[in-house]
JSON list of C-alpha atoms and ligand atoms in Angstrom, two decimals:
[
{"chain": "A", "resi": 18, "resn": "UNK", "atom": "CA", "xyz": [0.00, 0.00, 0.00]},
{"chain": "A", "resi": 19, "resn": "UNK", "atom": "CA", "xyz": [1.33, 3.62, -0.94]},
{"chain": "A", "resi": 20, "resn": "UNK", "atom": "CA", "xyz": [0.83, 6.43, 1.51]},
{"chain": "A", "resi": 21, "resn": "UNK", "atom": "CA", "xyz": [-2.00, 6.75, 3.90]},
{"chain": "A", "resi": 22, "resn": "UNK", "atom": "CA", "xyz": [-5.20, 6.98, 2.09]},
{"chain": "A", "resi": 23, "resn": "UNK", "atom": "CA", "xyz": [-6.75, 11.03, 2.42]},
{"chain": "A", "resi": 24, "resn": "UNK", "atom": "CA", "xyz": [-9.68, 11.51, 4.08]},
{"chain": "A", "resi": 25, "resn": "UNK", "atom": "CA", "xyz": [-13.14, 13.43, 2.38]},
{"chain": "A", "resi": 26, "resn": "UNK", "atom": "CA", "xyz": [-15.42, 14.35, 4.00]},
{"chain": "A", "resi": 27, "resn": "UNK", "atom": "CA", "xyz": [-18.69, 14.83, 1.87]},
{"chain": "A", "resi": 28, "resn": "UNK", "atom": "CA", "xyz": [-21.63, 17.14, 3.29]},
{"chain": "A", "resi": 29, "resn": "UNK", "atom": "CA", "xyz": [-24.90, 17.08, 0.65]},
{"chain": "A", "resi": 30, "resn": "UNK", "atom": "CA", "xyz": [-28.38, 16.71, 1.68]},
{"chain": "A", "resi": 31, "resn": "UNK", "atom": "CA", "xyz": [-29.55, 15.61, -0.95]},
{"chain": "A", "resi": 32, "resn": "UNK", "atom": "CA", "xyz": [-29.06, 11.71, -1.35]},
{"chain": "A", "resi": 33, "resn": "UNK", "atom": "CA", "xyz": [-28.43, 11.56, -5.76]},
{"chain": "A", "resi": 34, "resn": "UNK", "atom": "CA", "xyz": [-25.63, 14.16, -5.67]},
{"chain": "A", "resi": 35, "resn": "UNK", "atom": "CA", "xyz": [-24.23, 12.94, -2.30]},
{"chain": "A", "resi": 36, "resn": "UNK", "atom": "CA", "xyz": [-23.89, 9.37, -3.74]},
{"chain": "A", "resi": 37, "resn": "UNK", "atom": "CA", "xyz": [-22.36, 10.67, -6.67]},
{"chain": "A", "resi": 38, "resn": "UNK", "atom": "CA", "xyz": [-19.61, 12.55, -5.07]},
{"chain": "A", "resi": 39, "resn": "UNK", "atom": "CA", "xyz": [-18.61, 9.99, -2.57]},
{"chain": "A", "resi": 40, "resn": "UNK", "atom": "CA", "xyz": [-18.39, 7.14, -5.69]},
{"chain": "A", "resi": 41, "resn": "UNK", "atom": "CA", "xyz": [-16.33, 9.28, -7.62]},
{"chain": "A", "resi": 42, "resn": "UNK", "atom": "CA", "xyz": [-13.80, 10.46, -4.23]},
{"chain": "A", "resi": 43, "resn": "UNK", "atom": "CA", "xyz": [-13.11, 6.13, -4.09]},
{"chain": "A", "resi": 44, "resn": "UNK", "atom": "CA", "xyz": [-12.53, 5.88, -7.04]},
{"chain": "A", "resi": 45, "resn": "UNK", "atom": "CA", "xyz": [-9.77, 8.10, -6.87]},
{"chain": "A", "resi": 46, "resn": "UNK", "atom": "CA", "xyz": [-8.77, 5.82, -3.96]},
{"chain": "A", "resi": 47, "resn": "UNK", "atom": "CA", "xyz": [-9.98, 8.23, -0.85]},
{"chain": "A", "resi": 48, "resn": "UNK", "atom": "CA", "xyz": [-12.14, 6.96, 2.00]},
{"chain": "A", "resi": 49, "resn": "UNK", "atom": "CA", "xyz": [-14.69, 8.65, 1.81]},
{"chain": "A", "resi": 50, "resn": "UNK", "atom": "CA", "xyz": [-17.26, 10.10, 5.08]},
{"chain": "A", "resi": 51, "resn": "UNK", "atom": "CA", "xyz": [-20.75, 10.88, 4.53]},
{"chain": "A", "resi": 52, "resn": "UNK", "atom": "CA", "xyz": [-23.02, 13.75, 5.77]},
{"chain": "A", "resi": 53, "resn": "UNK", "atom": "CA", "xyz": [-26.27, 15.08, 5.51]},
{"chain": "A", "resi": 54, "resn": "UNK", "atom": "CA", "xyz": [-26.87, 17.69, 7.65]},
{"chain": "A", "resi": 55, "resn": "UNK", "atom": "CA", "xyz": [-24.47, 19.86, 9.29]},
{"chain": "A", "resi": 56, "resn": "UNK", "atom": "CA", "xyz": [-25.03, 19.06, 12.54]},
{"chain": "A", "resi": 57, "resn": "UNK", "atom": "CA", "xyz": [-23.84, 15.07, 11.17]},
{"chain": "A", "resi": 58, "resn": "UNK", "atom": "CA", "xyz": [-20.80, 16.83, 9.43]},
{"chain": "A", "resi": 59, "resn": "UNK", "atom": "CA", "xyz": [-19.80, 18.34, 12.88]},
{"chain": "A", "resi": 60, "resn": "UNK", "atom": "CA", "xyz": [-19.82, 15.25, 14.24]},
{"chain": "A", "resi": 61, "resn": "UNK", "atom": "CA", "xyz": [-18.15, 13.56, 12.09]},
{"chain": "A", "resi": 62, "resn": "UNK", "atom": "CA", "xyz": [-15.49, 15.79, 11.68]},
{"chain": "A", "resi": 63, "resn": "UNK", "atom": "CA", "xyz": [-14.61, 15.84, 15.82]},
{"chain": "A", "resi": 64, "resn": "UNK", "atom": "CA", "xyz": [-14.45, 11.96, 15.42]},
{"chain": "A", "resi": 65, "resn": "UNK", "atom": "CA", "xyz": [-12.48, 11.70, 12.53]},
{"chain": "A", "resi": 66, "resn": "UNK", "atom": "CA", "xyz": [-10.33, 14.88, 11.18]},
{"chain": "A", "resi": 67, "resn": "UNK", "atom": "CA", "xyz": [-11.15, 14.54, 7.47]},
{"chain": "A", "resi": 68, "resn": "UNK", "atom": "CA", "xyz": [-7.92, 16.01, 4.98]},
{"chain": "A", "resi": 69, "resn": "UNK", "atom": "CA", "xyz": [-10.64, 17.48, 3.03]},
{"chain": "A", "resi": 70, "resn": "UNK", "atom": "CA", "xyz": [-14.26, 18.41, 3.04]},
{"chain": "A", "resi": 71, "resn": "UNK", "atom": "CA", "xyz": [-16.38, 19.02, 0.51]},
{"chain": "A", "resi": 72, "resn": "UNK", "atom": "CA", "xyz": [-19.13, 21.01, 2.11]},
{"chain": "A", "resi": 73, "resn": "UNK", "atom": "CA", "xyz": [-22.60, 22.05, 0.49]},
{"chain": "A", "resi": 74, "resn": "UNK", "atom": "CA", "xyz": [-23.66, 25.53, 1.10]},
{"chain": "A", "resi": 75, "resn": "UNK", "atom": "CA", "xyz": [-27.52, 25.13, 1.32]},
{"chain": "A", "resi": 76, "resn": "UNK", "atom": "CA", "xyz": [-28.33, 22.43, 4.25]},
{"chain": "A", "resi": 77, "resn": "UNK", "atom": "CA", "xyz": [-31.35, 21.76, 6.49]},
{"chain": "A", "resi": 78, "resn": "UNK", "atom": "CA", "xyz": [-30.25, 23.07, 9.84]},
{"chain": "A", "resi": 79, "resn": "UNK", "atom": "CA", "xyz": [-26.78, 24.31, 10.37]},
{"chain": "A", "resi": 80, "resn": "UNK", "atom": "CA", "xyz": [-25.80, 26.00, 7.00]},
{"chain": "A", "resi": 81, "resn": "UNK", "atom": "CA", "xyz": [-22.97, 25.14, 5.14]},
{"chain": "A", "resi": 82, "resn": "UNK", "atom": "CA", "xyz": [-21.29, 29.12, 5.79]},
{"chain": "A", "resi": 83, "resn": "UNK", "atom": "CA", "xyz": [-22.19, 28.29, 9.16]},
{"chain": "A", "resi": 84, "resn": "UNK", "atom": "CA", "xyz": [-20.09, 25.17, 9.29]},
{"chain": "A", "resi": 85, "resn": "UNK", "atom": "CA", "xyz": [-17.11, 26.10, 7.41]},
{"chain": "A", "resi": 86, "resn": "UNK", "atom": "CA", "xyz": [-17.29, 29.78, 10.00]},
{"chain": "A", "resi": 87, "resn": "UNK", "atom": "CA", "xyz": [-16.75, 27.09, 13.05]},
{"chain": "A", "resi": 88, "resn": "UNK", "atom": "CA", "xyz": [-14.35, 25.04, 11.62]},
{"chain": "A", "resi": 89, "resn": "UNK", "atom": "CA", "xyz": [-12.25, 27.68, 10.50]},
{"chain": "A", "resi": 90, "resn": "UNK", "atom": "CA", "xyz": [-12.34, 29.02, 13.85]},
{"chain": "A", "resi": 91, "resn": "UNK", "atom": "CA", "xyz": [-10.80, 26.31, 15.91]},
{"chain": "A", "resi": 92, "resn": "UNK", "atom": "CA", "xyz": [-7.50, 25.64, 16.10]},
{"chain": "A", "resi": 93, "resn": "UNK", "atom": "CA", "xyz": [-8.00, 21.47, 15.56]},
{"chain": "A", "resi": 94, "resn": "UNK", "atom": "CA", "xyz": [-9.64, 22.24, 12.60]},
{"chain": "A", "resi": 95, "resn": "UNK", "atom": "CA", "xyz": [-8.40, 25.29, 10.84]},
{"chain": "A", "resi": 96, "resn": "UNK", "atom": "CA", "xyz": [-6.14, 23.82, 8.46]},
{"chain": "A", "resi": 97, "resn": "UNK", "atom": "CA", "xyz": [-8.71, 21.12, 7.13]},
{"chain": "A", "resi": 98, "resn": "UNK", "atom": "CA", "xyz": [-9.12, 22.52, 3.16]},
{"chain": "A", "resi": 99, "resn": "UNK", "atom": "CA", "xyz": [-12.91, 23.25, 2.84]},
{"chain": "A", "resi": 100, "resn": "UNK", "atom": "CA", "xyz": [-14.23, 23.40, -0.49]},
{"chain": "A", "resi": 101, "resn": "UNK", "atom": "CA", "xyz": [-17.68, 24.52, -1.07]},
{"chain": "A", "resi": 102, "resn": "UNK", "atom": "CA", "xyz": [-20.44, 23.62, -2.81]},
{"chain": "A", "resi": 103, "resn": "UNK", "atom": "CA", "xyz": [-23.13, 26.28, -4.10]},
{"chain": "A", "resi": 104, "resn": "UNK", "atom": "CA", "xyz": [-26.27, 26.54, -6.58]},
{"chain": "A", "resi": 105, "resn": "UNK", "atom": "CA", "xyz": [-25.45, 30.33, -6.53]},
{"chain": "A", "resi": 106, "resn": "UNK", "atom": "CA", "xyz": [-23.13, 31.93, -8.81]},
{"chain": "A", "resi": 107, "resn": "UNK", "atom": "CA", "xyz": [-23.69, 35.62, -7.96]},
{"chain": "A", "resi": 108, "resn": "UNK", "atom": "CA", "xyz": [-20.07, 37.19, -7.38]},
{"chain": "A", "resi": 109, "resn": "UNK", "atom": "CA", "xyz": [-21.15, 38.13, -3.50]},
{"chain": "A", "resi": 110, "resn": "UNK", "atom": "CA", "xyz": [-21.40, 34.76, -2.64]},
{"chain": "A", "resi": 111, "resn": "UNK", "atom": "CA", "xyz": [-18.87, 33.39, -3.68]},
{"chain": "A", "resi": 112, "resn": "UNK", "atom": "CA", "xyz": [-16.61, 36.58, -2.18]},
{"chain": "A", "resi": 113, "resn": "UNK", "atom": "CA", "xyz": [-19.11, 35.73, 0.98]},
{"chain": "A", "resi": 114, "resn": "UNK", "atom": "CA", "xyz": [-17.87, 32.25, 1.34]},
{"chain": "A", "resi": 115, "resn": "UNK", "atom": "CA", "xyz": [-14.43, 32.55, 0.18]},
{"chain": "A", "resi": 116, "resn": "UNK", "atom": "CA", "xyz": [-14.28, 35.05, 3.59]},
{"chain": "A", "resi": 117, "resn": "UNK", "atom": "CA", "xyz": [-16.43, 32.35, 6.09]},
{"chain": "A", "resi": 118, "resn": "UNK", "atom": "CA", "xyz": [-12.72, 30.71, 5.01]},
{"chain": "A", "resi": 119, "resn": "UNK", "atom": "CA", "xyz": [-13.83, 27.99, 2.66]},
{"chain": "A", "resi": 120, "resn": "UNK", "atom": "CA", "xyz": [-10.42, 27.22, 1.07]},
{"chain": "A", "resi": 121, "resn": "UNK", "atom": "CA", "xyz": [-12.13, 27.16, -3.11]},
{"chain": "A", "resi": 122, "resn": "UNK", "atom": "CA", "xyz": [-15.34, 27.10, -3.90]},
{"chain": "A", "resi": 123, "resn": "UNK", "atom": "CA", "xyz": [-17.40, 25.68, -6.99]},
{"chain": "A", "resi": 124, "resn": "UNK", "atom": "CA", "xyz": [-20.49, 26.41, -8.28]},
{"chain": "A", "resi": 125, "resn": "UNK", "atom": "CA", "xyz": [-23.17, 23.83, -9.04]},
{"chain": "A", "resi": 126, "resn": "UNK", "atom": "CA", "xyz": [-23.55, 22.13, -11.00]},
{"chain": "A", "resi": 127, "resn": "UNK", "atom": "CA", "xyz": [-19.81, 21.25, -11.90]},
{"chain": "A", "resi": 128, "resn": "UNK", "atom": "CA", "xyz": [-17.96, 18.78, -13.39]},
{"chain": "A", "resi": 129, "resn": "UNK", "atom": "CA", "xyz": [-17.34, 15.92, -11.31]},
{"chain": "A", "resi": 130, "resn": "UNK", "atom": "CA", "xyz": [-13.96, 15.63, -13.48]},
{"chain": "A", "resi": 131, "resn": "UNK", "atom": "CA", "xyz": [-13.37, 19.73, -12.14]},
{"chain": "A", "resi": 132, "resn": "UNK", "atom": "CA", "xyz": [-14.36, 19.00, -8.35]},
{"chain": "A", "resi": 133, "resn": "UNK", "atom": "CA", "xyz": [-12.06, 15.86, -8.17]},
{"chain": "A", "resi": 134, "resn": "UNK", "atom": "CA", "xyz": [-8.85, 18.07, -9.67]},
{"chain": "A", "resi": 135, "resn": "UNK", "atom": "CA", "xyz": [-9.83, 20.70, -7.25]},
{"chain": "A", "resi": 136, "resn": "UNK", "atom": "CA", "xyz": [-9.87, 17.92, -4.62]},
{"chain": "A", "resi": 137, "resn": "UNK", "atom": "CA", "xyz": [-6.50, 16.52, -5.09]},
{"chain": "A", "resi": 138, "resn": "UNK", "atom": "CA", "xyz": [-5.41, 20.64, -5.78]},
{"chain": "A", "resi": 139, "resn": "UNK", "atom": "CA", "xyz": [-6.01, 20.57, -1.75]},
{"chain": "A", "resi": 140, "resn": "UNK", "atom": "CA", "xyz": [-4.40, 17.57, -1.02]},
{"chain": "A", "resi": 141, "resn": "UNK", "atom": "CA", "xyz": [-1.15, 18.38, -3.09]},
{"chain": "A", "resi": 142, "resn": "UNK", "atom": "CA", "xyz": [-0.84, 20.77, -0.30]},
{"chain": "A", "resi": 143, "resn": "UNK", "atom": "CA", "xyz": [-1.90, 19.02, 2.80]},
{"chain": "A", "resi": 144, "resn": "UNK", "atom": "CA", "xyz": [-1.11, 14.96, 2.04]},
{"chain": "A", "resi": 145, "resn": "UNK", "atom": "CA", "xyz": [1.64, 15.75, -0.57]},
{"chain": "A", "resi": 146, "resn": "UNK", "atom": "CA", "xyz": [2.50, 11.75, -0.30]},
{"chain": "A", "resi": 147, "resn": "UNK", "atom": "CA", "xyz": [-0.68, 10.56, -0.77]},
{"chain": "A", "resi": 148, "resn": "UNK", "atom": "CA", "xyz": [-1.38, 12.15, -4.13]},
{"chain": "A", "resi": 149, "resn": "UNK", "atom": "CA", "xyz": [1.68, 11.10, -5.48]},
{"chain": "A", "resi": 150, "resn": "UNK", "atom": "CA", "xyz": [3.82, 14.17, -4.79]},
{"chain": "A", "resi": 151, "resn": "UNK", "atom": "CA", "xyz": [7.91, 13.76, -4.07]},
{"chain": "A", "resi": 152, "resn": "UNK", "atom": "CA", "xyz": [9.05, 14.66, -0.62]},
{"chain": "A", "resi": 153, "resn": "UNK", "atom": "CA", "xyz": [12.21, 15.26, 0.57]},
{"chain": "A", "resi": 154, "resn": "UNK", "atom": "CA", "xyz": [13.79, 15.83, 4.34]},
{"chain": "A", "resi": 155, "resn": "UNK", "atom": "CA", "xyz": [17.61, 16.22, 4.40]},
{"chain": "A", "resi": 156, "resn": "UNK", "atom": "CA", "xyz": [18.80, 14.09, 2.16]},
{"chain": "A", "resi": 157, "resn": "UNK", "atom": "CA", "xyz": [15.96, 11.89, 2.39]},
{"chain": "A", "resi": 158, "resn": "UNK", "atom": "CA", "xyz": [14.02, 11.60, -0.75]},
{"chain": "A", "resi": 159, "resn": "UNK", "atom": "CA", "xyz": [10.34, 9.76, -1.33]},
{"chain": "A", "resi": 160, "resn": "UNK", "atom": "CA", "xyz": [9.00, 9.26, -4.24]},
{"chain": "A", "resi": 161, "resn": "UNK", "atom": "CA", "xyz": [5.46, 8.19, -3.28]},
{"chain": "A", "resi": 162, "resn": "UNK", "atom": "CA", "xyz": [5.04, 7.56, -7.22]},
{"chain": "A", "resi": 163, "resn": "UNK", "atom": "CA", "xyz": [7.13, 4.77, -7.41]},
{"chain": "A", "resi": 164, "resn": "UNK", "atom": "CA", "xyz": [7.38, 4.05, -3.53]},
{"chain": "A", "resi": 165, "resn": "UNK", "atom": "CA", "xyz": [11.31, 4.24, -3.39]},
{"chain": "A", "resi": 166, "resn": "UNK", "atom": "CA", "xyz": [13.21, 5.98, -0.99]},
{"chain": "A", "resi": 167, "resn": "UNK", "atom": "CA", "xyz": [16.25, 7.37, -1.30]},
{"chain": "A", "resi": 168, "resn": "UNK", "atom": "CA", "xyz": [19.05, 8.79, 1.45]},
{"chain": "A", "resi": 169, "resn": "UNK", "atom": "CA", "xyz": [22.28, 10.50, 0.09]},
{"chain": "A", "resi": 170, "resn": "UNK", "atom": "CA", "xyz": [21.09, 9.49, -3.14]},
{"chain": "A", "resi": 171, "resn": "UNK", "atom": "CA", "xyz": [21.36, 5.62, -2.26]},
{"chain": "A", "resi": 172, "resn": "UNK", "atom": "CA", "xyz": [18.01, 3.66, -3.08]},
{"chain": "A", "resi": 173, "resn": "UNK", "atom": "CA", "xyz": [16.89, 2.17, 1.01]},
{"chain": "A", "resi": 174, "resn": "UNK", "atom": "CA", "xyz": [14.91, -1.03, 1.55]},
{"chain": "A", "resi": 175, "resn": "UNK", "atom": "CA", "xyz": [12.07, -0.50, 3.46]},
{"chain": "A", "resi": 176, "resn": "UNK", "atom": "CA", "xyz": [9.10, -2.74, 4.64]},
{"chain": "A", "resi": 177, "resn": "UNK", "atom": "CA", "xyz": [5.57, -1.73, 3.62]},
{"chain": "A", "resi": 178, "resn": "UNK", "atom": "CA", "xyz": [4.26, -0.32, 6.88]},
{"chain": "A", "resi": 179, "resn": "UNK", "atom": "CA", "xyz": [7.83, 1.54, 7.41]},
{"chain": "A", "resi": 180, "resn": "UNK", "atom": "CA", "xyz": [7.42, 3.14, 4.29]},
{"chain": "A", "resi": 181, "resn": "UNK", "atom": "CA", "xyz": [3.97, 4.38, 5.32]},
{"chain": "A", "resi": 182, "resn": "UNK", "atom": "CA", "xyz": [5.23, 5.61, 8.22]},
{"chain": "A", "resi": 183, "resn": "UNK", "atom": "CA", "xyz": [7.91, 7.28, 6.96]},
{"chain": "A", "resi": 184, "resn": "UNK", "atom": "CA", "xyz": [5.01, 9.12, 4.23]},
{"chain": "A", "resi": 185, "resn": "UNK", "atom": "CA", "xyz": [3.29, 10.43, 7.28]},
{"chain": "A", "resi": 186, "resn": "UNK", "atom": "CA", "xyz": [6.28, 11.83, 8.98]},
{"chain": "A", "resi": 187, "resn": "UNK", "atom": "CA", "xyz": [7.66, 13.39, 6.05]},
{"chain": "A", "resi": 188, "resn": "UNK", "atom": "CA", "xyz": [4.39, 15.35, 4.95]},
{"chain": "A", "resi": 189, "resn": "UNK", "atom": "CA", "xyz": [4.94, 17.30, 8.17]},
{"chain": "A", "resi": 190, "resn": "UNK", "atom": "CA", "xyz": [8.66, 16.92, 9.36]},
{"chain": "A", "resi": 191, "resn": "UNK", "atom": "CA", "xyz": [8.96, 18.16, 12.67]},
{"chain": "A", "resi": 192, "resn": "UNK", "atom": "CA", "xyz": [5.38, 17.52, 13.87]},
{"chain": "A", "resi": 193, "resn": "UNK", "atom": "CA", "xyz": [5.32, 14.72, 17.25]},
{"chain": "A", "resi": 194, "resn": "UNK", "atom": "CA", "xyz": [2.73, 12.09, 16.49]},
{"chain": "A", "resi": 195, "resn": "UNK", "atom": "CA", "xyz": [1.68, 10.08, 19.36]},
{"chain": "A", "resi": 196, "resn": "UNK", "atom": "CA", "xyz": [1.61, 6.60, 18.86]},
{"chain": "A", "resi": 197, "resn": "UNK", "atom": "CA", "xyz": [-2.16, 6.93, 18.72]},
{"chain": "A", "resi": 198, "resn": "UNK", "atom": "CA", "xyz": [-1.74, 9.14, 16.31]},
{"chain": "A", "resi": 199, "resn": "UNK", "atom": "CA", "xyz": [-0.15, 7.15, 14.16]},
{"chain": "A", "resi": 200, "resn": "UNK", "atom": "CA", "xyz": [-1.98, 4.07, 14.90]},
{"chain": "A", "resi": 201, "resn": "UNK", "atom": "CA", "xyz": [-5.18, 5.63, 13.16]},
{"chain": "A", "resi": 202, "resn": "UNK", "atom": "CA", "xyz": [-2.76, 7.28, 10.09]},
{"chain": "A", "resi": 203, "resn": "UNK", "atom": "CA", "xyz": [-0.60, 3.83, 9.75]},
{"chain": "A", "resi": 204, "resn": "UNK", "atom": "CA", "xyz": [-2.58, 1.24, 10.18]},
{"chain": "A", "resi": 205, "resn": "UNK", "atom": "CA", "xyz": [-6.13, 2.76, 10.45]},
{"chain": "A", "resi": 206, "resn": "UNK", "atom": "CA", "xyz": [-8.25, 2.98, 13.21]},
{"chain": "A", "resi": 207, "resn": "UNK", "atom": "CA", "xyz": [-10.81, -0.16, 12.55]},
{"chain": "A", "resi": 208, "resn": "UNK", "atom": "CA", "xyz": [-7.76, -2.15, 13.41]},
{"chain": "A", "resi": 209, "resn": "UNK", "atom": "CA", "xyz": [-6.93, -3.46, 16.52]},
{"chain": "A", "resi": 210, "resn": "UNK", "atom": "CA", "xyz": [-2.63, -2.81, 17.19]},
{"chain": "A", "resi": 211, "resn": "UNK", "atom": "CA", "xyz": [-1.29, -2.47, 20.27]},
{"chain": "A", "resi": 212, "resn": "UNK", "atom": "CA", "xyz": [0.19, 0.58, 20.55]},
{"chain": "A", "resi": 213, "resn": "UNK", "atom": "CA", "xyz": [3.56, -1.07, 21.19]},
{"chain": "A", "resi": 214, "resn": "UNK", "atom": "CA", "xyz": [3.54, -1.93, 17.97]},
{"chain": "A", "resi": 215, "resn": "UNK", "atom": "CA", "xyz": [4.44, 1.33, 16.85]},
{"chain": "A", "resi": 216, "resn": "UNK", "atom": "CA", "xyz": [7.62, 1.13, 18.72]},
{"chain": "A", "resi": 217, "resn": "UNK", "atom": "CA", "xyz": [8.55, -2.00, 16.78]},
{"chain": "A", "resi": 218, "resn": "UNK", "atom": "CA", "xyz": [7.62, -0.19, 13.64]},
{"chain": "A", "resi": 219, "resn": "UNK", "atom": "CA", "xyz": [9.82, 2.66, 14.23]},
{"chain": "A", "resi": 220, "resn": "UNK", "atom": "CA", "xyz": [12.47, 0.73, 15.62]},
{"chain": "A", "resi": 221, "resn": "UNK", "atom": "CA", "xyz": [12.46, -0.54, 12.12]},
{"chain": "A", "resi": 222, "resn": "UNK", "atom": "CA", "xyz": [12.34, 2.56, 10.13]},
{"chain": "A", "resi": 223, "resn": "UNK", "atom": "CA", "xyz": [15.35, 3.99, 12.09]},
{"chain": "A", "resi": 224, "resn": "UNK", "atom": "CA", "xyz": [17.73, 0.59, 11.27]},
{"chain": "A", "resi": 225, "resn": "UNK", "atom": "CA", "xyz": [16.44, 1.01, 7.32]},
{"chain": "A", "resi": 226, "resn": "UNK", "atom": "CA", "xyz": [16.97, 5.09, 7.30]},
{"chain": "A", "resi": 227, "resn": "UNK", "atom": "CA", "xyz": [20.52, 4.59, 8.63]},
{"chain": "A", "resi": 228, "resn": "UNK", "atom": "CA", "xyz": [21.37, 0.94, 6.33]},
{"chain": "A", "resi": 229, "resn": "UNK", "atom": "CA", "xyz": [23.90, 3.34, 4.68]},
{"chain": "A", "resi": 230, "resn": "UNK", "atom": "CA", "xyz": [24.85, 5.35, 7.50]},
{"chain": "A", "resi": 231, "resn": "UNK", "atom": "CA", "xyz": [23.69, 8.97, 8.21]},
{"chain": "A", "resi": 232, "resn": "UNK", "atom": "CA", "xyz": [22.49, 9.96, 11.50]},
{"chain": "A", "resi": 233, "resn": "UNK", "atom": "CA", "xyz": [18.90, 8.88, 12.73]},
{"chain": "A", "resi": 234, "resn": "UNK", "atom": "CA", "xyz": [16.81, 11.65, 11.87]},
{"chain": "A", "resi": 235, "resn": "UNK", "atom": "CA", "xyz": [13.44, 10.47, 13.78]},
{"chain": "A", "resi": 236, "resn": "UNK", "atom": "CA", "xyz": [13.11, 12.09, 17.27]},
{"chain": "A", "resi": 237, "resn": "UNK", "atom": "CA", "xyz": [11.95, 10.52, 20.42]},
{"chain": "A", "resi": 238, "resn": "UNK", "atom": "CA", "xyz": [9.77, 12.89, 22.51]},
{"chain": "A", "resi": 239, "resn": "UNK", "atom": "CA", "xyz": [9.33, 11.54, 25.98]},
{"chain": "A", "resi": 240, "resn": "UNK", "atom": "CA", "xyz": [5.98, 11.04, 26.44]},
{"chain": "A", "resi": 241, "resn": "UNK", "atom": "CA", "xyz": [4.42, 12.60, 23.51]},
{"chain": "A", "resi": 242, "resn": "UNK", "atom": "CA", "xyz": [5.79, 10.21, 20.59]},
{"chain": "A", "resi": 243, "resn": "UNK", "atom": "CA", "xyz": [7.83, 10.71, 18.02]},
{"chain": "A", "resi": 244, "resn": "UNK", "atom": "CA", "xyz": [9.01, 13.20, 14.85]},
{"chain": "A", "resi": 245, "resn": "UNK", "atom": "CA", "xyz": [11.06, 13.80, 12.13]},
{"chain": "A", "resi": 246, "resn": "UNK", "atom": "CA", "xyz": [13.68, 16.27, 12.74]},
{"chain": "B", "resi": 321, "resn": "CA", "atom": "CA1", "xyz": [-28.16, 21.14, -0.65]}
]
């Protein structure tokens, strides 16, 4: 498996269009979250931190402005791309919803082919591995393209869930992950693992990043986890 699959988020109220959306987002090989209503998307989205949402405007209850205005305001969720959805095309609006924060915003109805590109336009900048982008740390390169990894310019061997691992540290080098943290990025959080696992895991990644020498570049933080750099 390549990098940890991105998370959408999909908030439509109307069943056809919801459906739609959410068979086309798998098929580009996201998992995909449903919602309804808004008060549903909220929900959701303080369960599960989605990488993007797609987010009607015009929903029964909580309003789509109204949702993307309190996720934009807290700090778990202010970095989650929003992209919204809206029958309206009047230039207001869409300067109206561009300021609630939405990150782009697309008027209906669109091309699925358009909303998908805009998607993984998101993505490119928040999961750079997952959609196939190059990342580099040092002189650590991935290449989530053709899953190789490189350090000093010397190809490394590394084991399926070490490269995954190694994807989710180096879309955000210097973040600390706690091992719960990257039980649910790694592995996934239907999964049982023992959080121990991790441990193995990185224990693993360190003795593959180093097979030519170099320095071990992933950082133990005492009681909080672990980081690159
Ligand atoms: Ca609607």
């Amino acid at each position: 498996m390549a990098a940890p699959q991105p998370k959408v988020l999909v908030v439509e109220d109307e069943p056809a269009q919801r459906e739609v959306l959410a068979y086309n987002l798998e098929a580009e090989g996201f998992a995909v979250a449903k919602a309804g209503t808004g008060d549903d998307a909220l929900m959701l989205v303080e369960e599960d931190t989605p990488d993007v949402i797609v987010l009607d405007w015009m929903l029964p209850g909580v309003s789509g402005i109204e949702i993307c205005r309190r996720l934009k305001t807290r700090p778990a969720t202010r970095s989650v791309p929003i992209i919204m959805l809206s029958a309206r095309s009047e230039e207001v609006d869409r300067v109206r919803g561009l300021e609630t924060g939405a990150d782009d915003y697309v008027v209906k109805p669109f091309s699925v082919v358009e909303l998908m590109a805009r998607v993984r336009a998101q993505l490119r900048r928040t999961r750079p591995a997952a959609v196939g982008q190059r990342l580099e740390f040092d002189d650590i390169m991935l290449d989530s393209e053709t899953h190789k990894v490189f350090r000093g310019g010397k190809a490394l061997k590394l084991g399926p869930t070490e490269f995954r691992l190694l994807s989710t540290f180096m879309e955000k080098p210097g973040r600390v992950w706690s091992r719960e943290q990257l039980l649910d990025r790694v592995w996934g959080r239907d999964i049982y693992v023992d959080t121990r696992t991790v441990d193995v895991h990185i224990g693993r990644l360190r003795k593959a990043l180093s097979q030519h020498g170099g320095e071990d570049p992933v950082r133990t933080v005492r009681g909080a986890g672990y980081a690159l750099g």
